[in-house]
Every structure is written in C-alpha cells, then in structure tokens.
Coordinates of C-alpha atoms and ligand atoms in Angstrom, one line a residue:
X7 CA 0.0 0.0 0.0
X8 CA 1.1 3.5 -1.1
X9 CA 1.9 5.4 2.1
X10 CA 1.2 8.9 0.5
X11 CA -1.1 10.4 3.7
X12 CA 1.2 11.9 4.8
X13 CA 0.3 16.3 4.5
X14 CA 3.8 17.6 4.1
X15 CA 1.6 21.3 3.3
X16 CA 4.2 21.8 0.4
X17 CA 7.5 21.5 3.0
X18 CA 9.9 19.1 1.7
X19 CA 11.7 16.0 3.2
X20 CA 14.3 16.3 5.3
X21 CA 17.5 17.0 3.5
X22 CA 20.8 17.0 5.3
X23 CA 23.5 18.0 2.9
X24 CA 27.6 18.1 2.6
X25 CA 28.5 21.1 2.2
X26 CA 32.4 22.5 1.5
X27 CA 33.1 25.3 3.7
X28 CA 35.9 28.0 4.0
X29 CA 37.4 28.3 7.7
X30 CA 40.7 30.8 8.4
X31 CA 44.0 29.1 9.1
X32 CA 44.3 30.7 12.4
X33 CA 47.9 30.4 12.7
X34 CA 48.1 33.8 10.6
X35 CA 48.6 37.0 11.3
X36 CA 45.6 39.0 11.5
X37 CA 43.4 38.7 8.3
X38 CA 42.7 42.1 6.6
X39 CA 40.0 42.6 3.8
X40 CA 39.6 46.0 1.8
X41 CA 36.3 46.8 1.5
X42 CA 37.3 49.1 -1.5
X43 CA 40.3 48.6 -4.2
X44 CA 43.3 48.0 -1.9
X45 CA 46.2 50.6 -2.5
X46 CA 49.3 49.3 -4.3
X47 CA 51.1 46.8 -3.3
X48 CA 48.6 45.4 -0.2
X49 CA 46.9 42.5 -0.8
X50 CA 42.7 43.2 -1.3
X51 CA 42.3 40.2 1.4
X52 CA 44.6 38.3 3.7
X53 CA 44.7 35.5 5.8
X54 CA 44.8 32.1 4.7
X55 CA 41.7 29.8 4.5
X56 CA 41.1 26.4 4.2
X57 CA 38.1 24.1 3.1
X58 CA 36.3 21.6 5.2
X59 CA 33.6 18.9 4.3
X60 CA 31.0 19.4 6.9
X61 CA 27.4 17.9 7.0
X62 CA 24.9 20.7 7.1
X63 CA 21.7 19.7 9.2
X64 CA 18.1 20.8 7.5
X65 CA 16.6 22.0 10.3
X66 CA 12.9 22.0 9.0
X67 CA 11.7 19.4 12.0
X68 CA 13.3 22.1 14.7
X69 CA 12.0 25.2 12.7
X70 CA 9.8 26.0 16.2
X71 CA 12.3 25.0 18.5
X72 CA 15.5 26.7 17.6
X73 CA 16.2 30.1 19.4
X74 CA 18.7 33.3 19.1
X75 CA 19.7 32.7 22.6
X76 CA 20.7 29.2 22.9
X77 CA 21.2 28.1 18.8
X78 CA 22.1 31.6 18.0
X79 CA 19.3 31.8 15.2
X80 CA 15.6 31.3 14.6
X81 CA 13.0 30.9 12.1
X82 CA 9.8 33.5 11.8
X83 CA 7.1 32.9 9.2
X84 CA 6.4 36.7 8.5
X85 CA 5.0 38.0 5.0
X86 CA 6.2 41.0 3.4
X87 CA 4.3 43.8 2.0
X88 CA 7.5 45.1 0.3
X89 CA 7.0 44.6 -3.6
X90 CA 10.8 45.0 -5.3
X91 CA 13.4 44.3 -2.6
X92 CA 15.5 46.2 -5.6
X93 CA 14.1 49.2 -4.4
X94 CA 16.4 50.4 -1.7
X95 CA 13.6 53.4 -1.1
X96 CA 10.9 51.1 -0.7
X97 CA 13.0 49.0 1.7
X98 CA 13.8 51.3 4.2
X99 CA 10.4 53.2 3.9
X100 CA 7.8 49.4 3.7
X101 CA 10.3 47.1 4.9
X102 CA 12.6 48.4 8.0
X103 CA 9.6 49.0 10.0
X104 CA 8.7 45.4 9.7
X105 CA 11.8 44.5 10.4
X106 CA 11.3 46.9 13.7
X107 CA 8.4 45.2 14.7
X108 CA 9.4 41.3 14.2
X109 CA 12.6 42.1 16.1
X110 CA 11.0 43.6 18.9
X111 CA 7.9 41.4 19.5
X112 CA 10.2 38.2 19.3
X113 CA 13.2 39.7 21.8
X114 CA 10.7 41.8 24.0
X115 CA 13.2 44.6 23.0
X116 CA 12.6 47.7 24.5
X117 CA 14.0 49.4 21.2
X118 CA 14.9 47.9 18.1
X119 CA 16.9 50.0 15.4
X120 CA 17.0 49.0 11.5
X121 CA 20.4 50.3 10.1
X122 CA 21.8 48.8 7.5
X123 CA 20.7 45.8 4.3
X124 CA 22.0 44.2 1.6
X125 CA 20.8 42.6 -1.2
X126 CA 22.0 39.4 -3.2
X127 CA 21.6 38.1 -6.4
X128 CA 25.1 36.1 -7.5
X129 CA 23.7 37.0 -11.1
X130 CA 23.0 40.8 -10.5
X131 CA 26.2 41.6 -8.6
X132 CA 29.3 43.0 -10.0
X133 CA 27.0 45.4 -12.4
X134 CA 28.7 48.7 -11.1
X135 CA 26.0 50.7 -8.8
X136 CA 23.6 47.8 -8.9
X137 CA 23.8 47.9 -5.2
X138 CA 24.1 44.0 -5.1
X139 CA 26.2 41.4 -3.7
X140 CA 26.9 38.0 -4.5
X141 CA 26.3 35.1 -1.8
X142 CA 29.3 35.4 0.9
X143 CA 31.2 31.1 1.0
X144 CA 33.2 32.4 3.9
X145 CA 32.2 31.2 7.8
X146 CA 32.0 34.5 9.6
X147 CA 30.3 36.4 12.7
X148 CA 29.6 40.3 11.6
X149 CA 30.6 41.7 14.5
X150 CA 33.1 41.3 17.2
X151 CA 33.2 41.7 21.5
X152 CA 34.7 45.4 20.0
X153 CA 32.8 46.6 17.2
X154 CA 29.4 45.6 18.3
X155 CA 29.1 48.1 21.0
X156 CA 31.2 50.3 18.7
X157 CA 28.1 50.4 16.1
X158 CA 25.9 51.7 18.7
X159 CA 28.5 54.5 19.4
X160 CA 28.6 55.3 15.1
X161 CA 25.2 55.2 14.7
X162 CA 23.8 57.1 18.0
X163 CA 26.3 58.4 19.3
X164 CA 23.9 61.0 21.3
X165 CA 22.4 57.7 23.2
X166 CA 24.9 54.7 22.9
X167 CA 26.7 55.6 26.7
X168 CA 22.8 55.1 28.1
X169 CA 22.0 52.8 26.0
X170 CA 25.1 50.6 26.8
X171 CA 24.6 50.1 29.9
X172 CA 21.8 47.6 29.8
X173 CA 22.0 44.3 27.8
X174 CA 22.2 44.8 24.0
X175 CA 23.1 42.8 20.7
X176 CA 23.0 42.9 17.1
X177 CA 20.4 40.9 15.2
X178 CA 20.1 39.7 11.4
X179 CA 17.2 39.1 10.0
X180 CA 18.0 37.0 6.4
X181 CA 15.2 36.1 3.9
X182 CA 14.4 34.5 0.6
X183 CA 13.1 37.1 -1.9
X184 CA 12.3 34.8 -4.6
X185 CA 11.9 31.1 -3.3
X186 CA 12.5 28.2 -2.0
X187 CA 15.9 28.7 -2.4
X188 CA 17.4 26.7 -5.0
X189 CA 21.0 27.3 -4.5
X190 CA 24.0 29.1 -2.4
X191 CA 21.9 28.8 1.1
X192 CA 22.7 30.0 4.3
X193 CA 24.0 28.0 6.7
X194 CA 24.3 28.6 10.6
X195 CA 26.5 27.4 13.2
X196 CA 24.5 26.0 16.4
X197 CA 26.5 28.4 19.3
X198 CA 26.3 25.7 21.5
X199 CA 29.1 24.0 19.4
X200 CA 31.5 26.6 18.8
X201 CA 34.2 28.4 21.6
X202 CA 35.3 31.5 21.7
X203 CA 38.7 30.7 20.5
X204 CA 36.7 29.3 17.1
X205 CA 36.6 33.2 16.2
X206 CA 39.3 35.8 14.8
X207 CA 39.5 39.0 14.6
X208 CA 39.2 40.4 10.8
X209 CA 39.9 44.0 10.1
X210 CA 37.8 45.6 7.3
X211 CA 38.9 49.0 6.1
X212 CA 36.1 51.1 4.5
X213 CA 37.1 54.3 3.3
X214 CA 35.8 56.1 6.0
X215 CA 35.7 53.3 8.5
X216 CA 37.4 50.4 9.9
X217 CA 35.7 47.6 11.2
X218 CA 35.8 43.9 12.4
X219 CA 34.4 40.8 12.1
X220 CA 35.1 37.7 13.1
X221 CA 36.4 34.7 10.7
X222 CA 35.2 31.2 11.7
X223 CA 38.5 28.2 12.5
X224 CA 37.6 24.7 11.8
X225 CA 36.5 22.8 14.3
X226 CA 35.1 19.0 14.0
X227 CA 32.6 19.8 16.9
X228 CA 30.7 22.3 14.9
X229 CA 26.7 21.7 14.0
X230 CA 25.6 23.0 11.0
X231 CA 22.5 23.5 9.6
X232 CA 20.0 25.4 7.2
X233 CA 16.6 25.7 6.6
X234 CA 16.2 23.5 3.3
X235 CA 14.4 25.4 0.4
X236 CA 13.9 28.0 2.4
X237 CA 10.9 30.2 1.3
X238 CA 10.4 33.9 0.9
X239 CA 8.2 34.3 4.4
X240 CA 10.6 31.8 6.4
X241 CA 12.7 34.7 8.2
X242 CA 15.9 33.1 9.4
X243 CA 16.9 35.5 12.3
X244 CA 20.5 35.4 13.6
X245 CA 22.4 36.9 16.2
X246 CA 25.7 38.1 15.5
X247 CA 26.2 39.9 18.9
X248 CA 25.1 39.7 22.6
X249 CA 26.7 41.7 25.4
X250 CA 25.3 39.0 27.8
X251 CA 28.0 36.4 28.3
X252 CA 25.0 34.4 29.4
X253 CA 23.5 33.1 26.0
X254 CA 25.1 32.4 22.6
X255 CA 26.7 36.1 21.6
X256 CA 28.0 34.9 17.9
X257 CA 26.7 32.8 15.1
X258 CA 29.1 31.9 12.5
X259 CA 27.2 31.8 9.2
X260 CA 28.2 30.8 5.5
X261 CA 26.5 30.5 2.0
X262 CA 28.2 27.0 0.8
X263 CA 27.1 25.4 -3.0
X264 CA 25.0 23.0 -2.6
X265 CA 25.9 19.6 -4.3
X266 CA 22.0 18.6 -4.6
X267 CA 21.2 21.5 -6.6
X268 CA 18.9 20.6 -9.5
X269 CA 20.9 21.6 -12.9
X270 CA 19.8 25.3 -14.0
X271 CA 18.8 26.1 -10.5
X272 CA 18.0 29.7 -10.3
X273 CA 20.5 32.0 -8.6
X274 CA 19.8 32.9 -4.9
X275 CA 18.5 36.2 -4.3
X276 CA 17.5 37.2 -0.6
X277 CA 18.2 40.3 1.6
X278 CA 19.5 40.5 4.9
X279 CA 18.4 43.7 7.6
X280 CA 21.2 44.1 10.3
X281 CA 19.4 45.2 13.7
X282 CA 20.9 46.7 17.0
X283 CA 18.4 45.4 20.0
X284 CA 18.4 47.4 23.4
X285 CA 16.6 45.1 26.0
X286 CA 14.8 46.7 29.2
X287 CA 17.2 47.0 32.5
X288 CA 16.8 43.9 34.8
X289 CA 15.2 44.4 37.8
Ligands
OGA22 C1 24.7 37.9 6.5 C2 25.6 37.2 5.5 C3 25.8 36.0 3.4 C4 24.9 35.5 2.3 O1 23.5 37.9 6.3 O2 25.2 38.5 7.4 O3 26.7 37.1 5.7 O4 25.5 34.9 1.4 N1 25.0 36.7 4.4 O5 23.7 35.8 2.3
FE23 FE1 27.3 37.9 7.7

C-alpha cells in the first residue's frame, strides 16, 4: 500500500547535505579585507583559508524549537508587504519597519533600530552601482566583543553611553526574496558548538571606516545547519552579537554550494536587515 497520507503542506523531506566550507588558518597574522580597491602593493584580502567537508543539518523538523539565545538563530514565518526588494527606497520606507516590529515582539526589546541591508543576487552583482552582492562562501560572525558596541556609538552616538549600559546585541534578519531557495543557502553554526577561541578578529577598512568581524577556525565539533528550500516568508533570524555572556553572543554563518542542486537552479536572491536590539534593564 502506497503510504502517501502523509500532508507535508508543500514542505519538503528532510534533507541534510555536505556542504564544503571556508574556515581561516588561524595560525596567521591577523586577516585584513579592503572593502574598497586596496592601494598598491597590499593584498585586497589576507589570511589564509582552508576548506572543510562538513554535513549541514536541514533543520525544518526544529524550525519551532531553535532560538537566538541558545542556537544563535531562529526561524519567523512573517510576510512581506515590500514589492521589489530592488528598491532600496521602498525598503527602508515598507520594509525596515517590519523589520522593527518582528525584532522587537520576538526579543521583548525595549527598542529595536533597522540600520543597515543588503541585497544578493550572484547573477546581478558585480554590475557597477547595482547595489548587489553575490552570496558570501566564507564562515563569519559580523561583529566582534569590540565593534558591536562600537556600532551603537557610530550610529547614535547621542544615546549609545545610556544605551550601553543595559544588555544589547545585534540581530540579522535574512530572507528569501524569490523562493524556496534553489542554491548558495545559508548555513548557521548551532552556538552551543562553537568556543570562543573558534573566532578571529578580521579588520575591514572602509574608506571612512574600519571595522571587524570575526572569521570562523575549523572545528570537527561544529553543527551546521540550514533551513532546506527556504521560502520567501521563512525569516531566518541570527544573532551576530550579545553583550550577555550568558546566551550564545555569535553565530558563525556561510553561504556554501550545494551539491544537490537541481541543474539550471536559479541563482539565490535574498536580503539580509542588520538590527541593534536594546533590551529593558533587569530588575
Ligand atoms: C549575512 C551574510 C551572506 C549571504 O546575512 O550576514 O553574511 O551569502 N550573508 O547571504
Ligand atoms: Fe554575515
């Protein structure tokens, strides 16, 4: 007998993958990436990296359970009234506030501010002033113990000494805008497997700015996963900084190619919205 009752309500099967990620060799001196052309003679990027095989978990079956403080990330079904993500103007004006509102009703934020996006489409990037970036294969955190508080002193610098003193961290909010995904997903790194010493310092020099994230170091203990064909109103959120040393404060994340890719799989397009979140003062 055919044993089709099951109702998968359009999800599909599980489907843990191997993926091929890059990790820094952390024996190095301290990587540097130019954010713009690099001037004469300094290499654009440093550091040294080196692939690893690593089996990346689907985490459909944990989609409820998974949480920014202990995984690191989470999953939101939330629809979007936004029409062309291409639109930066229609993103901060439709899309941002959204944003607000997710981040605070999920955290219980006392203020939540929207500063910063970016949008990727592997076959759109590279067209000068598109405005659009390719998928990033690197394992990374976007902010560090030093410049996550540091963003808060950039951005509102009127506020950030108040606003410092009670608990705050930086949240990503990553989404499909054409799905499911087909190839080039995201994957995350449960916190609960990674240390400290699993992240290094990265200097990235802006023109008018230098920042730092952190590059991810191999470690066999790591858990991957990804939300398999990920659609557009599955929000993968993901914490890239907490000041409480309590919870998971970094989650190292990665595009990687997918080897189960069907042939002529549409590129990957999906915008991520970078968050700070100020929580409420203990009592
Ligand atoms: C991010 C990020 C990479 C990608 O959202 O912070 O690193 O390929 N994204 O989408
Ligand atoms: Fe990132």
């Amino acid at each position: 007998m055919a044993t089709a009752a099951h109702d998968f309500s359009g999800l599909t099967l599980l489907h843990n993958v191997e993926g091929t990620l890059n990790f820094i060799d952390r024996s190095g001196p301290k990587p540097v990436n130019y954010m713009y052309a690099a001037p004469e003679g300094i290499p654009q990027r440093s550091g040294n990296y080196d692939k690893h095989a690593v089996t990346i978990y689907d985490m459909r079956p944990l989609l409820g359970e998974v949480s920014l403080d202990r995984e690191g990330f989470a999953v939101v079904r939330q629809e979007s009234a936004v029409q062309n993500f291409y639109d930066s103007a229609e993103v901060v004006a439709r899309y941002y506030p959204e944003v607000e509102r997710l981040v605070r009703e999920h955290t219980g934020a006392q203020k939540v501010h929207v500063f910063d996006h970016n949008v990727r489409n592997r076959s759109m990037a590279g067209r000068r002033e598109s405005g659009v970036f390719g998928p990033i294969k690197f394992a990374h955190n976007d902010y560090t113990l030093k410049s996550g508080p540091q963003r808060v002193r950039d951005l509102l610098p009127d506020e950030a000494e108040t606003l410092l003193k009670n608990r705050f961290a930086v949240v990503n909010l990553w989404r499909p805008i054409r799905g499911p995904v087909e190839e080039s997903p995201l994957a995350v790194c449960d916190g609960r497997s990674m240390r400290q010493s699993d992240f290094v310092e990265q200097d990235l020099i802006y023109r008018d700015r230098k920042g730092e994230v952190y590059a991810v170091a191999y470690s066999p203990d790591h858990r991957w996963f990804y939300v398999g064909a990920q659609r557009k109103d599955e929000v993968l959120l993901l914490k890239c900084y907490d000041s409480d040393p309590h919870v998971t404060r970094f989650t190292a994340h990665s595009a990687f190619e997918d080897p189960t890719s069907p042939a002529g799989a549409s590129p990957r397009e999906s915008i991520e919205v970078r968050t700070l979140v100020f929580f409420p003062p203990l009592r």
